[in-house]
Coordinates of C-alpha atoms and ligand atoms in Angstrom, one line a residue:
Chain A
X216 CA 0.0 0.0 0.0
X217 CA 0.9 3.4 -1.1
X218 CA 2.3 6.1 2.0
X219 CA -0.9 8.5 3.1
X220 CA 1.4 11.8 2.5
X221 CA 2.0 10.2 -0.9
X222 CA -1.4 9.2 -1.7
X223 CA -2.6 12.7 -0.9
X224 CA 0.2 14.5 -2.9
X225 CA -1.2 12.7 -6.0
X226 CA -4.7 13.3 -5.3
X227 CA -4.2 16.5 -5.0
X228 CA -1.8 16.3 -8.4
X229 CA -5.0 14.8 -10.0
X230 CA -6.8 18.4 -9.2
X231 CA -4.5 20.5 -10.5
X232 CA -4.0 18.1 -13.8
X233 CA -7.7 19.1 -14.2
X234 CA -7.9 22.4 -13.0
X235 CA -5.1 23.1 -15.3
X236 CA -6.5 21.2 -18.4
X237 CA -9.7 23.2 -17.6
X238 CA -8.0 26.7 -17.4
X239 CA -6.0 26.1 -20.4
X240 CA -8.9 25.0 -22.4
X241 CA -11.3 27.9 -21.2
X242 CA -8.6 30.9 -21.0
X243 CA -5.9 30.3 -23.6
X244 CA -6.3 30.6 -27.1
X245 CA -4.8 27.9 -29.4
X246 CA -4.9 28.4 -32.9
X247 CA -7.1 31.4 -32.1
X248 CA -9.6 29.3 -30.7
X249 CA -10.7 28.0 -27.1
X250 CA -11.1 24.5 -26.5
X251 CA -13.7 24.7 -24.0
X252 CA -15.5 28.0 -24.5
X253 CA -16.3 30.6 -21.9
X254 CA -20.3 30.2 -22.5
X255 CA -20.5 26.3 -22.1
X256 CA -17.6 25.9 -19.8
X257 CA -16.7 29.1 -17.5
X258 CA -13.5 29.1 -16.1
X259 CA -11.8 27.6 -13.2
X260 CA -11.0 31.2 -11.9
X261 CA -14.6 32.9 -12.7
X262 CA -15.9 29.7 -10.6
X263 CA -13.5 30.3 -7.9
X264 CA -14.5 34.5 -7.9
X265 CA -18.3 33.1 -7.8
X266 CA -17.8 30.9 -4.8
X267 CA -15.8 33.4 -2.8
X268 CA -19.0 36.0 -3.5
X269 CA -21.1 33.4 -2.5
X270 CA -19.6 32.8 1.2
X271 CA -18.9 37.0 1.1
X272 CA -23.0 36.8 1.8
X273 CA -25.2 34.9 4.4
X274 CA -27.1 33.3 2.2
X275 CA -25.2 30.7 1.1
X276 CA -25.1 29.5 4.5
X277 CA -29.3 29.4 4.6
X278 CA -29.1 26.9 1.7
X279 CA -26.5 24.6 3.3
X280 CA -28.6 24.7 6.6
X281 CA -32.0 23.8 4.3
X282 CA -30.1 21.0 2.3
X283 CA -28.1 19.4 5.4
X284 CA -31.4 19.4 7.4
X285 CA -33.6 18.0 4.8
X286 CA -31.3 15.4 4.4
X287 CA -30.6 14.9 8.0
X288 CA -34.4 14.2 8.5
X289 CA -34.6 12.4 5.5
X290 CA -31.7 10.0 6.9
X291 CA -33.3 9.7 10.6
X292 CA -36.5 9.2 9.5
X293 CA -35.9 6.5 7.3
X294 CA -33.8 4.9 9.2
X295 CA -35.9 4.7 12.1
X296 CA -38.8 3.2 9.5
X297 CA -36.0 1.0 7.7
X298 CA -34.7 -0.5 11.4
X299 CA -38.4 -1.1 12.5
X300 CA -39.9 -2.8 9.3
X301 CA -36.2 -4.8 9.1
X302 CA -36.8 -6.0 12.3
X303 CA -41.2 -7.1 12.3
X304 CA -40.6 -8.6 8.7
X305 CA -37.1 -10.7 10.0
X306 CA -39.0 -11.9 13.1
X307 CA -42.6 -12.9 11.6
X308 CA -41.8 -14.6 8.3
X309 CA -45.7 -14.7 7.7
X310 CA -45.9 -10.6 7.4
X311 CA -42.3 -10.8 4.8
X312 CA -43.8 -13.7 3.0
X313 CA -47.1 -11.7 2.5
X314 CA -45.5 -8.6 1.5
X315 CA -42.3 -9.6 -0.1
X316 CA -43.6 -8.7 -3.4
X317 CA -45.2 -4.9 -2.9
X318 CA -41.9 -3.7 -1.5
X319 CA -39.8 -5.1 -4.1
X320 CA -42.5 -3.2 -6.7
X321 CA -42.3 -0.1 -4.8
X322 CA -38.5 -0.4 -4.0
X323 CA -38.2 -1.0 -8.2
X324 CA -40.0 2.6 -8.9
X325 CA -37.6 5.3 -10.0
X326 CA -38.2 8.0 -7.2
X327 CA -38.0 10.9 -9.3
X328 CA -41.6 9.8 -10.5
X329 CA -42.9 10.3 -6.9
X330 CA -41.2 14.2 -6.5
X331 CA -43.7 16.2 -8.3
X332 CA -46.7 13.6 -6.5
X333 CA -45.0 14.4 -3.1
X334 CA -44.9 18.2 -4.1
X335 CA -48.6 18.2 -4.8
X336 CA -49.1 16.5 -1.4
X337 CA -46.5 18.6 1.0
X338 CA -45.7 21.8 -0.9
X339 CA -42.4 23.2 -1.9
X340 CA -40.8 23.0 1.4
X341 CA -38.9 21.4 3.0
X342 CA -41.1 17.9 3.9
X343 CA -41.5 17.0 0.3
X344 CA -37.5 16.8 0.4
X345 CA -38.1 14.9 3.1
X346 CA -40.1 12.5 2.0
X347 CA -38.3 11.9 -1.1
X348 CA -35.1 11.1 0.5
X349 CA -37.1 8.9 2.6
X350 CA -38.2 6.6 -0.4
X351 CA -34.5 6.1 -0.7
X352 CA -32.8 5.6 2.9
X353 CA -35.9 3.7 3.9
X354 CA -35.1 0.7 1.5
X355 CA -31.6 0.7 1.9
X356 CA -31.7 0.4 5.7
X357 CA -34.5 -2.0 5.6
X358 CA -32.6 -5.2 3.4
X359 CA -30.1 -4.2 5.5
X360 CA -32.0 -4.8 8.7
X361 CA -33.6 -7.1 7.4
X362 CA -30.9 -9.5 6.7
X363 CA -28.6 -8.8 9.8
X364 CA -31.7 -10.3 11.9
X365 CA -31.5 -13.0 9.7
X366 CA -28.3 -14.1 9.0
X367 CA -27.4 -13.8 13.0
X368 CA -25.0 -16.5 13.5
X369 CA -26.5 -19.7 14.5
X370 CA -24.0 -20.3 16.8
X371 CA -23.4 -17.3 18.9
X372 CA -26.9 -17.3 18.9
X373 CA -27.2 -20.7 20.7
X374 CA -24.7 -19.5 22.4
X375 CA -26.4 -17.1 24.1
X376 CA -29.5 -19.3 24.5
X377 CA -26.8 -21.6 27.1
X378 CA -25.6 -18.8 28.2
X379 CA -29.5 -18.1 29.8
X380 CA -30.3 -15.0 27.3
X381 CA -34.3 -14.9 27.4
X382 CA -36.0 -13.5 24.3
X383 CA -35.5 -9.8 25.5
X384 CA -32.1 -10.3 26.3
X385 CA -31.7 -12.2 23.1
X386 CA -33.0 -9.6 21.1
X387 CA -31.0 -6.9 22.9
X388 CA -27.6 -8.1 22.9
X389 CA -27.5 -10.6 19.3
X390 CA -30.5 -9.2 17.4
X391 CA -29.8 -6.0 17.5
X392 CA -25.9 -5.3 17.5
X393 CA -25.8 -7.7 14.2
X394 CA -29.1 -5.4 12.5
X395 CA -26.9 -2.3 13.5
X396 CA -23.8 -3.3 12.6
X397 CA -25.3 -4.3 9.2
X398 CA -27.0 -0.8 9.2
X399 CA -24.1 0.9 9.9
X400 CA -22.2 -0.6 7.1
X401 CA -24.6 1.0 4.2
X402 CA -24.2 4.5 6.7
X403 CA -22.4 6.0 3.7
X404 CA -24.8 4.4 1.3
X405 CA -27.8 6.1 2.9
X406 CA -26.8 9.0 4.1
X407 CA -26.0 9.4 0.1
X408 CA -29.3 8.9 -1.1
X409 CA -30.3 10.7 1.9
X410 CA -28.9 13.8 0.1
X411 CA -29.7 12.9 -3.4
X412 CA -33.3 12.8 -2.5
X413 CA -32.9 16.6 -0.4
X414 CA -30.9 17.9 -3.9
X415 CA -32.9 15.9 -6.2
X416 CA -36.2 17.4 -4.4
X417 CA -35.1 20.9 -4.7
X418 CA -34.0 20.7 -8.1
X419 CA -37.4 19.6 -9.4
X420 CA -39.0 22.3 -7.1
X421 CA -37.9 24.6 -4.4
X422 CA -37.2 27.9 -3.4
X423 CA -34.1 27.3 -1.1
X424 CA -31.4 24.3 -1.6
X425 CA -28.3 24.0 -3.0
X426 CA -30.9 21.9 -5.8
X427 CA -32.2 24.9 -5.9
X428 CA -29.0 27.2 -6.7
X429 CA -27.9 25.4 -9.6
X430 CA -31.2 24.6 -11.1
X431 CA -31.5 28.8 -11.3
X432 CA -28.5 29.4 -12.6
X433 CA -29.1 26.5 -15.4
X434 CA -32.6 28.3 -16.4
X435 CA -30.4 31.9 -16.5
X436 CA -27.8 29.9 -18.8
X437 CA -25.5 30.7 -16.0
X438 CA -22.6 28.4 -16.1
X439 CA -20.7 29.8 -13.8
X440 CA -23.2 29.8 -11.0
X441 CA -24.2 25.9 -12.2
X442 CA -20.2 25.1 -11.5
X443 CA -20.1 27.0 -8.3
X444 CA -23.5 24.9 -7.1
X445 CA -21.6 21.7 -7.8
X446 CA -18.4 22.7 -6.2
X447 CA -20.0 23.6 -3.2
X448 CA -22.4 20.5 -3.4
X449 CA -19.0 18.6 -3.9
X450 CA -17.6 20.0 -0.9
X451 CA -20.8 19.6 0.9
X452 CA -20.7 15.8 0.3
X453 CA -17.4 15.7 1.2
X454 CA -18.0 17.2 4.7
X455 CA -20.7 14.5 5.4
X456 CA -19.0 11.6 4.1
X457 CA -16.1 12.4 6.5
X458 CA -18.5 13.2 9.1
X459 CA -20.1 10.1 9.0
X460 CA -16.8 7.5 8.6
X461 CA -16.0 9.4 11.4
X462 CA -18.9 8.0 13.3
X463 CA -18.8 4.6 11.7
X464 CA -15.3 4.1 13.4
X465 CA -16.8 4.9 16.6
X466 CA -19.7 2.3 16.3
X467 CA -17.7 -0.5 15.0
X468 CA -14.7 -0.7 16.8
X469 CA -15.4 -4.7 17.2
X470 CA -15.4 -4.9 13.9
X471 CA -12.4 -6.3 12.2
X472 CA -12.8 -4.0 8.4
X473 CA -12.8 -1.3 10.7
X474 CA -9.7 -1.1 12.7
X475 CA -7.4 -2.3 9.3
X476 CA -8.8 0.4 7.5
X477 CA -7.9 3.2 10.0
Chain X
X127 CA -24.7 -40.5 42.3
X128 CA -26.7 -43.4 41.1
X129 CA -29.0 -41.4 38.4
X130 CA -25.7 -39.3 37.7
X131 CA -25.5 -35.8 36.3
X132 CA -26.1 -36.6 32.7
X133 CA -27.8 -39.8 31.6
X134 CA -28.3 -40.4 28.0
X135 CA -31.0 -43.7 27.8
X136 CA -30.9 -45.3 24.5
X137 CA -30.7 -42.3 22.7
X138 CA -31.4 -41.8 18.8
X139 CA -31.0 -39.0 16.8
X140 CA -32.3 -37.8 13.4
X141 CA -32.3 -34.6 10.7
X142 CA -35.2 -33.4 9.4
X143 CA -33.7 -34.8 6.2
X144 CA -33.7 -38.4 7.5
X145 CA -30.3 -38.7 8.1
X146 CA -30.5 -41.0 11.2
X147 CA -26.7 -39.4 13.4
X148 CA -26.5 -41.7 16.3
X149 CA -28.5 -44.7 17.4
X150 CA -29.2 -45.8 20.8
X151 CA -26.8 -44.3 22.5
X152 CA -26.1 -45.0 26.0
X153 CA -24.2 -42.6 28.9
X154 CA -24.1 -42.0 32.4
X155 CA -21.8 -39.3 33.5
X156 CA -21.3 -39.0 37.2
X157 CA -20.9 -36.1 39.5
X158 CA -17.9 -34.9 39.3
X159 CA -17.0 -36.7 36.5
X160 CA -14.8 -36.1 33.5
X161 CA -15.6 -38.2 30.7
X162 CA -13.9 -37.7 27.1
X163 CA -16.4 -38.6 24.0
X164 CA -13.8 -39.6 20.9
X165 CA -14.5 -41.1 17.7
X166 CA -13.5 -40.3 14.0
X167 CA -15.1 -36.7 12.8
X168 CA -18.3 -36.7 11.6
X169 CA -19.9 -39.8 13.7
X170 CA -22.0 -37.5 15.7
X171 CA -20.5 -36.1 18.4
X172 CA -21.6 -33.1 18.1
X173 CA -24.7 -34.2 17.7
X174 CA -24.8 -36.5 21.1
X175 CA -23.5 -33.3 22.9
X176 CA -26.5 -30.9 21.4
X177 CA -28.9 -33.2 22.6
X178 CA -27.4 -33.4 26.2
X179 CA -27.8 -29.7 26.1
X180 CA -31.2 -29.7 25.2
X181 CA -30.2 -27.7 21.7
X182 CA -31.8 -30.6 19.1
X183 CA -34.4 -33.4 20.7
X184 CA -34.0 -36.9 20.3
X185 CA -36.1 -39.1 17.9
X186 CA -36.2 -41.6 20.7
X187 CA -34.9 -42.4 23.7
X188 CA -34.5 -39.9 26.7
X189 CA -32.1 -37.4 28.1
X190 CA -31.8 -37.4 32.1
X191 CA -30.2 -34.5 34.3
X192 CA -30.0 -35.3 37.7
X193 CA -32.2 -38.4 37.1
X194 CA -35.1 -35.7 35.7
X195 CA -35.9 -36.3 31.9
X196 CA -34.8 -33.2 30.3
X197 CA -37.4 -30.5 28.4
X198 CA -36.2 -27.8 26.5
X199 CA -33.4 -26.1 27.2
X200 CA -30.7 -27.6 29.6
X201 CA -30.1 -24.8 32.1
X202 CA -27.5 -26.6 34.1
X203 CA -25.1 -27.0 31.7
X204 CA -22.8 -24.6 30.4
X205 CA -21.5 -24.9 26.9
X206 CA -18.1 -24.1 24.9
X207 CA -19.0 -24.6 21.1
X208 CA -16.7 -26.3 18.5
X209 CA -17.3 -23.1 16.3
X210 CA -16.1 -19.2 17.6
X211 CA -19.2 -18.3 19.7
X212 CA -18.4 -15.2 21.6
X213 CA -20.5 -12.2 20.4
X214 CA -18.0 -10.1 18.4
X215 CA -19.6 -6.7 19.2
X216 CA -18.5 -7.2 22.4
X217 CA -15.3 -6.9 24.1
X218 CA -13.7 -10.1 26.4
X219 CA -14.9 -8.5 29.8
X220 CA -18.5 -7.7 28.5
X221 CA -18.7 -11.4 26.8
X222 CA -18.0 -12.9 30.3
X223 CA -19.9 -10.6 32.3
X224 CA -23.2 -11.7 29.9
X225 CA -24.2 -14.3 31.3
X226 CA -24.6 -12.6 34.9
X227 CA -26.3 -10.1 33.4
X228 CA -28.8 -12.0 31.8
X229 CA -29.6 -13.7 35.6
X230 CA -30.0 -10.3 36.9
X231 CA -26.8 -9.2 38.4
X232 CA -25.8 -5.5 38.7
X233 CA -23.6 -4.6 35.3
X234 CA -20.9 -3.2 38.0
X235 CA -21.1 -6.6 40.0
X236 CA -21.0 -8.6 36.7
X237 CA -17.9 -6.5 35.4
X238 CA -16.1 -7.5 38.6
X239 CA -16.5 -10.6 38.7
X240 CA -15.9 -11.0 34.7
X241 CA -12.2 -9.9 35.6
X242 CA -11.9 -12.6 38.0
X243 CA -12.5 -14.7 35.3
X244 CA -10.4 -13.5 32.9
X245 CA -7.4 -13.3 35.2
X246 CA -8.3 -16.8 36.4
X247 CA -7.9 -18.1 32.6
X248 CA -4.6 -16.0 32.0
X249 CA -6.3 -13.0 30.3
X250 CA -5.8 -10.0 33.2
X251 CA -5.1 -7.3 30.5
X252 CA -7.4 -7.8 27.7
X253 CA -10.8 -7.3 29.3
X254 CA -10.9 -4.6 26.7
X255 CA -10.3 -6.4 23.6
X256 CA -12.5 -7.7 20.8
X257 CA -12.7 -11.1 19.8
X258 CA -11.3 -10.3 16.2
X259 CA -8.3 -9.4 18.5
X260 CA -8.1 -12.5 20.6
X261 CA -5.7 -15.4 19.4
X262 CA -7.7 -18.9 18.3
X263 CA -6.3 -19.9 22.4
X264 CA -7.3 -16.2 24.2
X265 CA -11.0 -16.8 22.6
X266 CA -11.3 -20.1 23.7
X267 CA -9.7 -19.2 27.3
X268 CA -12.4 -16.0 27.2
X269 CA -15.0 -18.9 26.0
X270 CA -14.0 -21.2 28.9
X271 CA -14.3 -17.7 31.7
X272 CA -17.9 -17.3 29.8
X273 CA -18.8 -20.6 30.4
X274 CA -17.7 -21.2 34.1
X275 CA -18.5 -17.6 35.2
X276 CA -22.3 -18.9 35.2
X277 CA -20.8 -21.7 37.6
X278 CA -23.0 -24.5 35.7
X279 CA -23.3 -27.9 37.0
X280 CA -22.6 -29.7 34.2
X281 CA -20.1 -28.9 31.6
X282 CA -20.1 -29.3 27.9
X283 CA -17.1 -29.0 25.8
X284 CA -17.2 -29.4 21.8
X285 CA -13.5 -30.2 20.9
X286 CA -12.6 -26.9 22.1
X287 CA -9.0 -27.0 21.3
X288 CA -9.3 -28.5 18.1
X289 CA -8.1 -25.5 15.9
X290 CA -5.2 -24.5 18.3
X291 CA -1.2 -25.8 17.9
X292 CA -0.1 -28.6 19.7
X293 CA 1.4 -26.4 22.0
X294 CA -1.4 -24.7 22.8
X295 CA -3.8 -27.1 23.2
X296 CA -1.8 -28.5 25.9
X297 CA -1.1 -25.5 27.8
X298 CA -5.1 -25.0 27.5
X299 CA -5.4 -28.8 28.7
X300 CA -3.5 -28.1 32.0
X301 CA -5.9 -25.0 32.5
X302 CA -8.8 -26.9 32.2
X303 CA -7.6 -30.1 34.8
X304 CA -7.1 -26.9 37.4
X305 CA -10.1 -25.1 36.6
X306 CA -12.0 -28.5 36.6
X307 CA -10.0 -30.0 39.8
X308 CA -11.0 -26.4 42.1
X309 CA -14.5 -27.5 42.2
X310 CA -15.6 -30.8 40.0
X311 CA -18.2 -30.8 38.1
X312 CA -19.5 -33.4 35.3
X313 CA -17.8 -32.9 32.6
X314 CA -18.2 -34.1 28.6
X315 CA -15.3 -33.5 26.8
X316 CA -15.6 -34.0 23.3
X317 CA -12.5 -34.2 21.1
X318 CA -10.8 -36.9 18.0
X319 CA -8.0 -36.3 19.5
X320 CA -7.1 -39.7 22.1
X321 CA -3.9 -38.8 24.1
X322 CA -6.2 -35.4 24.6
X323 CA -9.0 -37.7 26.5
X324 CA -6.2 -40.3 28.1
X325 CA -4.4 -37.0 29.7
X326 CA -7.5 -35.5 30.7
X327 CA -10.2 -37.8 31.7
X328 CA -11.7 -40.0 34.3
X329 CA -13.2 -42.2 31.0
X330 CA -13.2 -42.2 27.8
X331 CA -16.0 -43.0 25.4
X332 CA -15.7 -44.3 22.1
X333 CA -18.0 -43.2 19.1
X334 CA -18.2 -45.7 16.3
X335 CA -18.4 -44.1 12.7
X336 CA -21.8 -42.8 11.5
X337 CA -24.3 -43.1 10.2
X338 CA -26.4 -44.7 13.2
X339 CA -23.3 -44.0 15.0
X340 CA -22.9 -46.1 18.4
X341 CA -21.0 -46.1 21.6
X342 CA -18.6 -48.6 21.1
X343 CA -16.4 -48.7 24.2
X344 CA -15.8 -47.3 27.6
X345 CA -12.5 -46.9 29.1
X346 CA -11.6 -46.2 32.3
X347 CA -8.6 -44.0 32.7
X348 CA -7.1 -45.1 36.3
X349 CA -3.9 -42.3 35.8
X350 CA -3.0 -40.5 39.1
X351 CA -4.7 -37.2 39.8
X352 CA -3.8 -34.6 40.0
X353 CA -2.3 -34.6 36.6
X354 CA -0.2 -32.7 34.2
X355 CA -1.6 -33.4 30.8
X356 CA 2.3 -32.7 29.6
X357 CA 3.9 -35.3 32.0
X358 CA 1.6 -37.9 32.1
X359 CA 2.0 -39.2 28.5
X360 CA 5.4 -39.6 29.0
X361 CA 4.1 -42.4 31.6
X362 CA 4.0 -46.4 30.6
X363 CA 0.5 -46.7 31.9
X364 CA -0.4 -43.7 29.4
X365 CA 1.4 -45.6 26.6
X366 CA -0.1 -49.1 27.6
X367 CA -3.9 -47.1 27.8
X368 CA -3.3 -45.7 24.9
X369 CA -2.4 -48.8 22.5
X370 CA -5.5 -50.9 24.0
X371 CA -8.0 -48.3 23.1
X372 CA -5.9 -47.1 19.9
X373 CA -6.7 -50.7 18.6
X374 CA -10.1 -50.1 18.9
X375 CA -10.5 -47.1 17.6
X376 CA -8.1 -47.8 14.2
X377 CA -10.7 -50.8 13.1
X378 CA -12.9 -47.6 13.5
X379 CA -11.4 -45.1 11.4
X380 CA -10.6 -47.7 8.8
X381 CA -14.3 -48.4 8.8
X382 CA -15.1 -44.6 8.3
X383 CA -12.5 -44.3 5.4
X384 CA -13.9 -47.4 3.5
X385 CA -17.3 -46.2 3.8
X386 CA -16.0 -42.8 1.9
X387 CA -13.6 -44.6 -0.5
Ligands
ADP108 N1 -28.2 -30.1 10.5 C1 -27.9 -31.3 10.0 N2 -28.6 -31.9 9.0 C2 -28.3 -33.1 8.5 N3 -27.2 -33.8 8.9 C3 -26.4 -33.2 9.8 C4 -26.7 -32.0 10.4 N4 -25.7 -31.7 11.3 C5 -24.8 -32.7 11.2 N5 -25.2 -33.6 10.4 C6 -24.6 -34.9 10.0 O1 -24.5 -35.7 11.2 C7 -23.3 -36.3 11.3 C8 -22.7 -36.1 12.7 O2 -22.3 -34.7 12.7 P1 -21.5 -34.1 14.0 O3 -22.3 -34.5 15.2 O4 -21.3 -32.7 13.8 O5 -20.1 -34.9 13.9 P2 -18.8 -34.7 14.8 O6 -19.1 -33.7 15.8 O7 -18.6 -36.1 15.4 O8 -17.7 -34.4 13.9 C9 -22.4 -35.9 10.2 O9 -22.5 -36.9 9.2 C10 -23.1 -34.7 9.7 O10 -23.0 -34.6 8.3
MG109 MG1 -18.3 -31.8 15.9

């Protein structure tokens, strides 16, 4: 394995590569012509001007706060459904046999069919957001639920059993570390979607969001302001992402992936 | 005495796919008893152990503990599994301390005496430790502190050295005679390993090759007490043991390899 200095030298090598193809191609003529021209492309520097104007005012800030909480809710809220389902449909096979089928239809539907339906329903605020990332993080967390109840261990299980666990105790101290731990490793996985469905929503229709930043500056033909958007999106996602490995090394310690990563 | 702690009566086991394990198997263990099952892998030892748990039921026949026929669950026994049991979201201490808990005692109580343990099976410093960070021998010695913490009457043991060096496993055989020689209690060791159940045991029990697996002899093991598992084989009554049940127990294996051949 490659040094972590190293590793982050040539990543950040791999930016400028770009950055620099991307100036070049925007801001310096070749033959008379540009390569990537101003009004399709911007420039790395007009973005970077853009950006700093942005975070020069407050509002910026208000659109971060509305994205990062629509998909917080989005997250905890589907989560919380995805853990309880998992849990009821691992423990009575009966309910998962009856229902197998209606939630692998409604888990097959494209989500972006159900934004303008959950507009009608809960507005252009933040809730039908909400409810879109929900369609996303609630499935995710649910197989996953679902199958760490399952696919317990049969032997640490019976284990437990000698050991004088009664069904409560069972339940609190097998069933439920094994559905979190399985949870925990699709965190990044739907804390992604999470946000997809918060950007996703406001793109389609909003009138705050970092959704809703770039999709103005697309119907202006503003490229610059549609770069900016995903630059700050980017950074956005990068935030969270470390945010929540962060957590994930907290929560599974016992596991063995976890400590050979770090 | 008489009804001992663990009484297997004719005893028959099958799968739900019809595969008939063991067949009218016959055991007493006594109090205080250490009695080695052995027999070629695969003949259903295992199996005879599960049902003296109370883990699989048998087909026919009838399990006694303490002369009562056994329903359900067998809560006197404690068991250490073939297979890594401990739960791996939790660290040594907590996995020894679980069982008090479950009976009700005080998580600080528990705690305390799950450090006892682990000191007592050689493991002072690694209360904190995951099993992903335990050796093959540390998770069988935090196993064995799981087990014993419970204090169970009776006490089951499913090869439990079997993945472990040669080394090992006999440094873990001396820790089981003194853990088992501080307070006796009826213990099945199962294991295919014969010096293993000469150096340890009061008897050992011979499985014959499945399927309808039988027992097929019963030794008595008149070695001095206390023992070192080490020392003793280097004993002529160890060697002259050894070679009389060894003769059985060949015809047996041979039997077992045909079968697959
Ligand atoms: N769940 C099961 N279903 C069917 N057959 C089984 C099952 N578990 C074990 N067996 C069979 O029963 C026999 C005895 O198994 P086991 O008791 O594990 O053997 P041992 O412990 O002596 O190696 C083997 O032939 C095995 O294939
Ligand atoms: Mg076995």
């Amino acid at each position: 394995m490659i040094a972590r200095p190293q590793l982050i030298a040539l990543q950040i090598l791999v930016a400028f590569a770009l950055i620099g193809i991307w100036y070049v191609g925007s801001s310096v003529p070749i033959f008379g012509t540009y390569f990537l021209p101003k009004f399709f492309f911007s420039t790395p520097q007009d973005v970077f001007m853009r950006i700093v104007k942005m975070f020069s005012g407050t509002t910026i800030w208000k659109h971060i706060g509305i994205t990062l909480t629509e998909t917080m809710l989005a997250f905890v809220i589907g989560s919380l459904g995805g853990v309880v389902f998992g849990f009821w449909f691992a423990r009575k096979p009966l309910v998962a046999a009856v229902f197998e089928p209606y939630i692998k239809m409604a888990n097959a539907l494209p989500r972006v069919v159900l934004a303008p339906i959950f507009m009608l329903w809960l507005g252009l605020g933040i809730w039908s957001k909400v409810a879109l990332g929900f369609t996303l993080v609630f499935f995710i967390v649910f197989f996953n639920v679902y199958q760490g109840v399952k696919e317990v261990s049969p032997v640490v299980l019976a284990n437990a059993r000698m050991l004088g666990l009664n069904e409560r105790q069972l339940f609190r101290h097998v069933y439920w570390p094994s559905a979190l731990s399985w949870m925990f490793s699709s965190l990044h996985t739907s804390v992604g979607f999470a946000l997809v469905g918060a950007v996703v929503g406001e793109y389609l229709g909003a009138a705050a969001g970092l959704g809703y930043l770039i999709h103005e500056a697309e119907g202006v033909f503003d490229v610059t302001g549609v770069f900016a958007g995903m630059v700050i999106l980017a950074a956005f996602v990068l935030v969270v992402d470390a945010v929540v490995t962060q957590i994930e090394k907290r929560l599974l310690v016992w596991r063995p992936e976890a400590t050979q990563k770090s | 005495m008489a009804a001992g702690a663990v009484a297997l009566d004719r005893v028959t086991i099958a799968y739900p796919n019809g595969y008939e394990a063991v067949t009218a198997a016959d055991l007493v263990v006594g109090e205080g008893e250490f009695v080695s099952l052995v027999g070629p892998t695969g003949c259903g030892k295992s199996t005879l152990l599960n049902a003296a748990a109370g883990l699989i039921a048998p087909a026919s026949g009838e399990v006694r503990i303490f002369g009562a026929p056994l329903q359900g669950l067998n809560r006197q026994a404690g068991y250490l599994f073939q297979q890594d049991a401990l739960m791996p979201w939790k660290n040594a201490a907590d996995n020894v301390a679980i069982g008090l808990e479950a009976a009700g005692v005080p998580r600080a109580d528990a705690l305390a005496r799950a450090q006892d343990w682990l000191t007592r099976v050689g493991l002072k410093n690694f209360g904190d430790r995951y099993p992903h960070q335990l050796s093959g021998g540390q998770k069988k010695r935090v196993a064995m502190a799981q087990m014993l913490i419970r204090d169970p009457k009776i006490l089951l043991m499913d090869e439990p050295f079997g993945p472990l060096d040669a080394q090992t496993r006999q440094i873990m055989g001396n820790l089981l005679l003194d853990l088992w020689a501080a307070d006796r209690k009826a213990l099945i060791f199962v294991t295919h390993d014969l010096e293993e159940a000469i150096a340890l045991s009061d008897r050992v029990v011979i499985m014959s090759s499945g399927p309808k697996a039988r027992i097929i002899g019963d030794h008595r093991i008149d070695l001095p007490r206390p023992r070192n598992a080490l020392d003793i084989r280097l004993d002529t009554r160890f060697h002259n043991i050894q070679q009389s049940i060894w003769a059985q127990l060949r015809a047996e294996v041979i039997k077992a390899y045909g079968d697959v051949a």
